Protein backbone atom coordinates (compact mmCIF):
# COMPACT_ATOMS: atom_id res chain seq x y z
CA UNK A 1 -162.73 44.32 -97.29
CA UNK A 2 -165.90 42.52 -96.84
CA UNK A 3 -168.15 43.90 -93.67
CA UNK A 4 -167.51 41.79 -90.55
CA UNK A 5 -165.00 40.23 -88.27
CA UNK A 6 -162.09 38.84 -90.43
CA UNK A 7 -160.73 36.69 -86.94
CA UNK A 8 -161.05 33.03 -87.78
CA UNK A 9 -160.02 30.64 -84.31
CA UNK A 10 -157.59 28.41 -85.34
CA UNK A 11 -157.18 25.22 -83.60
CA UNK A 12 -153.87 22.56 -84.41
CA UNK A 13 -154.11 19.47 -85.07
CA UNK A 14 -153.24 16.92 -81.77
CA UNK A 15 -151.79 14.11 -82.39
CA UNK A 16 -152.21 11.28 -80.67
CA UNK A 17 -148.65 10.06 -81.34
CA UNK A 18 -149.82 6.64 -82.90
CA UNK A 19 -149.89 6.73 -86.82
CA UNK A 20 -152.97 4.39 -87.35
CA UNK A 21 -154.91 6.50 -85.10
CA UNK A 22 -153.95 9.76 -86.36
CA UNK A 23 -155.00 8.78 -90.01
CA UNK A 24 -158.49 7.89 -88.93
CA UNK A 25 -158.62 10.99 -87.30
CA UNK A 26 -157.78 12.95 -90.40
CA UNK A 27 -159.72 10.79 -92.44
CA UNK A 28 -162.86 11.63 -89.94
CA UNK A 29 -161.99 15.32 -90.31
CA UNK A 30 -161.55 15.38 -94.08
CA UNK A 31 -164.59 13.46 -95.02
CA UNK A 32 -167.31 13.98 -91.24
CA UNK A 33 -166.41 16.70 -89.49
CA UNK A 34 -164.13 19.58 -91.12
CA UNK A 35 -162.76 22.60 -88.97
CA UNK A 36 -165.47 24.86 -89.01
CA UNK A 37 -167.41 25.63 -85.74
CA UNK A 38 -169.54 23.16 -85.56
CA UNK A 39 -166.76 20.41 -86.64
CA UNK A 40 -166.99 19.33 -82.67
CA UNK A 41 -171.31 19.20 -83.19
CA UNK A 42 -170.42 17.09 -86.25
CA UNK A 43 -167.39 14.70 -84.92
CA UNK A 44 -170.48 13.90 -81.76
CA UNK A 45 -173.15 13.05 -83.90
CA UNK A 46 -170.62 10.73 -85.97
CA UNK A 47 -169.67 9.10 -82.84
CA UNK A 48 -173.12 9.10 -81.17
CA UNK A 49 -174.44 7.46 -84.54
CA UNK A 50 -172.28 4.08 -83.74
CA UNK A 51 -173.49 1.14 -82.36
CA UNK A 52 -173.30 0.12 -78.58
CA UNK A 53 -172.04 -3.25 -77.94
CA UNK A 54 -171.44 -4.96 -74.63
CA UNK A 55 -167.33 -4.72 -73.21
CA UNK A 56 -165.59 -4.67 -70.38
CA UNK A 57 -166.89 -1.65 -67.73
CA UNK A 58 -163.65 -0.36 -66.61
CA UNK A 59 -159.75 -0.23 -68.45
CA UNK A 60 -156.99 0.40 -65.39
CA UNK A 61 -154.12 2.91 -66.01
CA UNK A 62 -154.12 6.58 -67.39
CA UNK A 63 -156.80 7.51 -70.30
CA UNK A 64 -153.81 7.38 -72.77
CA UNK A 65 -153.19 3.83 -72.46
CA UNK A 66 -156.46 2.30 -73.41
CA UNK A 67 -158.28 5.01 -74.88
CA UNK A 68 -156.07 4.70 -78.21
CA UNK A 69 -157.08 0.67 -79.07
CA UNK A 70 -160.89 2.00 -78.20
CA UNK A 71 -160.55 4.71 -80.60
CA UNK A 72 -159.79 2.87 -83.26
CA UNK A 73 -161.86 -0.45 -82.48
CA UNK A 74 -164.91 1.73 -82.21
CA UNK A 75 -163.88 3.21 -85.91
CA UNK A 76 -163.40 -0.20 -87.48
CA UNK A 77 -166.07 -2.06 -86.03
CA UNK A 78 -168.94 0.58 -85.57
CA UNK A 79 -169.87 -0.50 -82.11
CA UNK A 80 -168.61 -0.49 -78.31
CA UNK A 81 -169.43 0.27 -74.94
CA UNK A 82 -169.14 3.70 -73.68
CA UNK A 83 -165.40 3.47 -72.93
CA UNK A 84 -164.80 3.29 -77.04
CA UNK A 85 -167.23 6.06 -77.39
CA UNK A 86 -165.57 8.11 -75.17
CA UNK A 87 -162.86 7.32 -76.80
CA UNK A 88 -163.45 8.10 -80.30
CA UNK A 89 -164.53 11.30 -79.34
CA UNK A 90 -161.72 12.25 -77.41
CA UNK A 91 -159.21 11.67 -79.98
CA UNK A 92 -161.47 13.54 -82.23
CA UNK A 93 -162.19 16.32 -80.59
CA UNK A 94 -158.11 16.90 -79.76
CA UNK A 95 -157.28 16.96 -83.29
CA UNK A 96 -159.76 19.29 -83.59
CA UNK A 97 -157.88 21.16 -80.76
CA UNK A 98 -159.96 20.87 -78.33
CA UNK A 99 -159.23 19.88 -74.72
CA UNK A 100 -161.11 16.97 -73.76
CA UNK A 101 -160.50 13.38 -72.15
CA UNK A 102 -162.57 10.51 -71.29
CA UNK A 103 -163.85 10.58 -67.86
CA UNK A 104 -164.38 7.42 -65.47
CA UNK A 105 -167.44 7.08 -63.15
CA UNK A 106 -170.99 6.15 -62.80
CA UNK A 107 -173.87 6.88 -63.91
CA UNK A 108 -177.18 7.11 -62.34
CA UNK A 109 -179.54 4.76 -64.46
CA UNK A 110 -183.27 3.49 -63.64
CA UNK A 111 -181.78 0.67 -61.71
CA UNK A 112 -179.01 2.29 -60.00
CA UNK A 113 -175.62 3.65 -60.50
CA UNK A 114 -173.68 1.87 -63.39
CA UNK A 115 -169.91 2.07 -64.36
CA UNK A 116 -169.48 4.89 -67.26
CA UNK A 117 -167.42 6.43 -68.87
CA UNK A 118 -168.25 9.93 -71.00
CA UNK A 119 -166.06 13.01 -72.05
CA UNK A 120 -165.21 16.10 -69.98
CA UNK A 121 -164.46 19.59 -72.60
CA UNK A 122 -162.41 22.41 -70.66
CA UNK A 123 -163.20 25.07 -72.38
CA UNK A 124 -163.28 29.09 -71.28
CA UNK A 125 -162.85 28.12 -67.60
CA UNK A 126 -166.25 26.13 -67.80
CA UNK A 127 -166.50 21.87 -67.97
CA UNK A 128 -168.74 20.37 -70.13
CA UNK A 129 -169.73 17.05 -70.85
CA UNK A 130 -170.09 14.92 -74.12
CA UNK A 131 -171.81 11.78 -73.69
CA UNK A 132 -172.35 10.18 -77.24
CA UNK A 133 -173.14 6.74 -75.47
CA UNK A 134 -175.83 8.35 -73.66
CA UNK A 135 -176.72 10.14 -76.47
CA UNK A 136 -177.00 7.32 -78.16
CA UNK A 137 -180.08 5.91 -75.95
CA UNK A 138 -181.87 8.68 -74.58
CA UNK A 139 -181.91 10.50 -78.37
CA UNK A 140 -184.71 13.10 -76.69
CA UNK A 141 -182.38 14.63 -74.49
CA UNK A 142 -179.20 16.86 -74.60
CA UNK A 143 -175.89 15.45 -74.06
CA UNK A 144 -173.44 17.91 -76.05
CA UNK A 145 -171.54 20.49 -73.78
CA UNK A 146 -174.31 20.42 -70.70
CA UNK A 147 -172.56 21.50 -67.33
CA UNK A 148 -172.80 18.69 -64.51
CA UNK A 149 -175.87 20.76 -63.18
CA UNK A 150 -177.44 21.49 -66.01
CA UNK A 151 -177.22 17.19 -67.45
CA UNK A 152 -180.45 15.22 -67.71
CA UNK A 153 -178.55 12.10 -65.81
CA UNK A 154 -176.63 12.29 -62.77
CA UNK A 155 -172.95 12.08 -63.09
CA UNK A 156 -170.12 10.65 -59.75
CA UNK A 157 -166.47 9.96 -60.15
């Protein structure tokens, strides 16, 4: 046998339970992101690449009822406000088995605190954030699995 650890983590496929949705998701996986560790790196900096467009700053009801139309708006179109980021991630990083959801709030920006919306990753007993829409405008910093202390914005729910 070759030298080394032969123990590969294996993570299932989530569905999302909607057909359209879960074919982009493959699709993303088969041609972006594979299944490899750094599929989750990859499936970010897809989503973080997207545009940012102007929408509505808050959906009402659980995470699962809007976040599936934001997924796959955001894929179609290229562009949306940080709700369809979160989104897109979301559903991506679940088929990748992870567990992660969008997460409502605010954001601390230069002229206040504004409506957001960015993933939180359980993971090990530690939460991280992924914030591709912040990502997306303040390139220079890290916004890939940072703690809530250890962010370069301030985050409130």
């Amino acid at each position: 046998p070759a030298p080394g650890s032969t123990y590969v983590t294996f993570r299932s496929f989530t569905t999302s339970g909607d057909t359209e949705l879960d074919a982009i998701l493959a699709r993303i996986i088969n041609t972006r992101t594979g299944r490899d560790a750094d599929a989750l790196r990859r499936g970010y900096d897809y989503v973080a690449s997207l545009n940012y467009t102007f929408g509505p700053e808050s959906y009402a009801g659980n995470w699962q009822s809007w976040s599936k139309e934001l997924a796959k708006e955001m894929y179609y179109n290229g562009q949306g406000n940080c709700y369809c980021y979160a989104s897109l991630m979301t559903w991506i990083g679940r088929a990748l088995g992870y567990d992660i959801y969008p997460k409502k709030g605010e954001v601390m920006l230069t002229s206040g605190w504004g409506a957001h919306c960015w993933c939180e990753l359980n993971q090990g007993g530690m939460t991280y954030i992924l914030d591709c829409e912040r990502q997306k405008f303040i390139p220079s910093r890290n916004f890939f699995m940072v703690t809530y202390d250890t962010a370069p914005v301030h985050y409130r729910w």
